[in-house]
Tab-separated table of C-alpha atoms in Angstrom:
chain	number	residue	atom	x	y	z
A	232	MET	CA	74.382	68.501	0.949
A	233	LEU	CA	73.664	71.237	-1.613
A	234	LYS	CA	70.013	70.130	-1.723
A	235	THR	CA	69.831	70.410	2.081
A	236	ILE	CA	71.240	73.952	2.010
A	237	LEU	CA	68.855	74.988	-0.780
A	238	ALA	CA	65.889	73.465	1.056
A	239	ALA	CA	66.825	75.212	4.313
A	240	THR	CA	67.254	78.535	2.471
A	241	SER	CA	63.876	78.138	0.766
A	242	VAL	CA	62.142	77.398	4.066
A	243	ALA	CA	63.796	80.388	5.771
A	244	ALA	CA	62.801	82.683	2.889
A	245	ALA	CA	59.210	81.400	2.937
A	246	LEU	CA	58.962	82.023	6.681
A	247	ALA	CA	60.396	85.545	6.381
A	248	MET	CA	58.166	86.650	3.487
A	249	PRO	CA	54.823	86.689	5.346
A	250	ALA	CA	56.318	88.885	8.092
A	251	PHE	CA	57.632	91.394	5.555
A	252	ALA	CA	54.408	91.261	3.530
A	253	GLN	CA	52.346	91.932	6.637
A	254	SER	CA	54.453	94.908	7.761
A	255	ALA	CA	54.817	96.213	4.195
A	256	ALA	CA	51.035	96.168	3.781
A	257	ASP	CA	50.480	98.314	6.887
A	258	PRO	CA	50.560	102.004	5.937
A	259	GLY	CA	49.325	103.162	9.346
A	260	GLY	CA	51.452	105.766	11.065
A	261	VAL	CA	53.044	109.158	10.774
A	262	TRP	CA	55.229	109.763	7.713
A	263	LYS	CA	57.738	112.598	7.114
A	264	ASP	CA	59.434	113.826	3.935
A	265	ARG	CA	62.912	115.364	3.668
A	266	TRP	CA	61.532	118.904	4.111
A	267	GLY	CA	59.601	118.074	7.291
A	268	THR	CA	56.071	117.762	5.885
A	269	THR	CA	54.153	115.061	7.761
A	270	PHE	CA	51.094	112.960	7.006
A	271	THR	CA	49.191	110.444	9.085
A	272	PHE	CA	48.016	107.522	6.955
A	273	GLU	CA	45.536	104.891	8.117
A	274	LEU	CA	43.308	102.265	6.612
A	275	CYS	CA	39.715	103.487	6.505
A	276	GLY	CA	36.318	102.655	5.022
A	277	ASP	CA	36.080	98.892	4.637
A	278	GLY	CA	39.668	98.476	5.848
A	279	THR	CA	41.265	98.429	2.393
A	280	GLN	CA	40.898	102.142	1.615
A	281	LEU	CA	43.623	104.577	2.632
A	282	CYS	CA	43.023	107.963	4.252
A	283	GLY	CA	45.726	110.558	4.758
A	284	THR	CA	45.666	113.614	7.015
A	285	LEU	CA	48.148	116.426	6.475
A	286	ASN	CA	49.728	117.149	9.870
A	287	ASP	CA	52.202	119.865	8.887
A	288	ILE	CA	53.635	121.282	5.684
A	289	GLN	CA	57.170	122.605	5.202
A	290	GLY	CA	59.469	123.692	2.384
A	291	ASP	CA	58.292	125.376	-0.820
A	292	SER	CA	54.822	123.849	-0.393
A	293	ARG	CA	54.238	125.862	2.782
A	294	THR	CA	51.948	128.413	1.145
A	295	GLU	CA	48.870	130.152	2.527
A	296	GLU	CA	46.767	128.046	0.156
A	297	ASN	CA	48.255	124.739	1.347
A	298	LEU	CA	48.292	125.697	5.049
A	299	ALA	CA	44.483	125.616	4.865
A	300	PHE	CA	44.742	121.805	4.511
A	301	VAL	CA	46.736	121.213	7.718
A	302	ASP	CA	44.887	118.854	10.096
A	303	LYS	CA	42.485	117.848	7.323
A	304	GLN	CA	42.065	114.594	5.431
A	305	VAL	CA	43.602	115.274	2.028
A	306	VAL	CA	44.102	111.744	0.662
A	307	LYS	CA	41.390	109.168	-0.004
A	308	ALA	CA	42.372	106.147	-2.073
A	309	GLU	CA	41.258	102.622	-2.978
A	310	GLN	CA	43.622	99.672	-2.774
A	311	THR	CA	44.587	98.514	-6.275
A	312	ALA	CA	47.262	95.974	-5.311
A	313	PRO	CA	49.035	94.907	-2.112
A	314	GLY	CA	50.766	98.017	-0.768
A	315	THR	CA	49.323	100.307	-3.485
A	316	TRP	CA	46.372	102.721	-3.372
A	317	GLU	CA	44.981	105.079	-6.014
A	318	GLY	CA	42.588	107.959	-5.461
A	319	GLN	CA	42.566	111.711	-4.899
A	320	ILE	CA	44.704	114.242	-3.060
A	321	ALA	CA	43.825	117.858	-2.299
A	322	LEU	CA	46.632	119.794	-3.969
A	323	ASN	CA	47.212	123.490	-4.651
A	324	GLY	CA	43.572	124.461	-4.165
A	325	GLY	CA	42.164	121.564	-6.217
A	326	ASN	CA	42.210	117.802	-6.469
A	327	ALA	CA	44.743	115.616	-8.226
A	328	LYS	CA	45.149	111.921	-8.893
A	329	ALA	CA	47.084	110.292	-6.052
A	330	ILE	CA	49.056	107.071	-6.027
A	331	VAL	CA	50.391	105.874	-2.677
A	332	GLU	CA	52.893	103.002	-2.704
A	333	LEU	CA	54.621	101.279	0.177
A	334	THR	CA	58.096	100.800	-1.220
A	335	GLY	CA	59.425	99.236	1.996
A	336	PRO	CA	58.267	98.647	5.558
A	337	ASP	CA	59.184	102.231	6.539
A	338	THR	CA	59.121	104.023	3.180
A	339	ILE	CA	56.110	105.293	1.281
A	340	LYS	CA	55.975	107.106	-2.070
A	341	LEU	CA	53.187	109.606	-2.691
A	342	THR	CA	52.625	110.637	-6.313
A	343	GLY	CA	50.296	113.479	-7.241
A	344	CYS	CA	49.270	114.051	-10.864
A	345	GLN	CA	47.617	117.128	-12.316
A	346	LEU	CA	49.057	117.984	-15.734
A	347	LEU	CA	52.344	116.356	-14.722
A	348	CYS	CA	53.136	113.847	-11.979
A	349	SER	CA	55.450	114.473	-9.059
A	350	SER	CA	56.525	111.970	-6.388
A	351	ILE	CA	57.816	112.466	-2.860
A	352	GLU	CA	59.171	109.758	-0.560
A	353	TYR	CA	58.236	109.698	3.107
A	354	GLN	CA	59.822	107.826	6.012
A	355	ARG	CA	57.773	106.337	8.838
A	356	VAL	CA	58.451	108.244	12.065
A	357	SER	CA	55.875	106.474	14.249
C-alpha cells in the first residue's frame, strides 16, 4: 500500500512539474515593484533573449535622469539557465550588469550591478 501511495505521488508530481516549468519560464507580461515602477518583459531576438521596457518609474528612482528611460527598452539579456537571463540594464545615466530571475510563476527578481549590486522583486500584474 505504501508503494502504491508513493508511486501515485511521484506520478502526480511529475505531471505537475512541466506545467510549473512552462509557466515559470515565461517572463512575458507587465511587472510591478512595491513602489509602483513597472516593466514589460518579453522574449525577443531568437526567442531566448529577454527584453525589458520601462513603463513607469516611481519612488526614489523617479529622477529627471531616469524619467528619460520611460517607454524605452532598458533591459537586454541572454538566457543563461531556465528562468534566468544576464545582460545589461540602462541605469542612472549609464549601463549596468543585469540579472533577471523568475523566482516563481508571478515573481521576478531584477538585479543591477555597477560597483555594488541591488535587487528588486516585481510581481506580475498582467
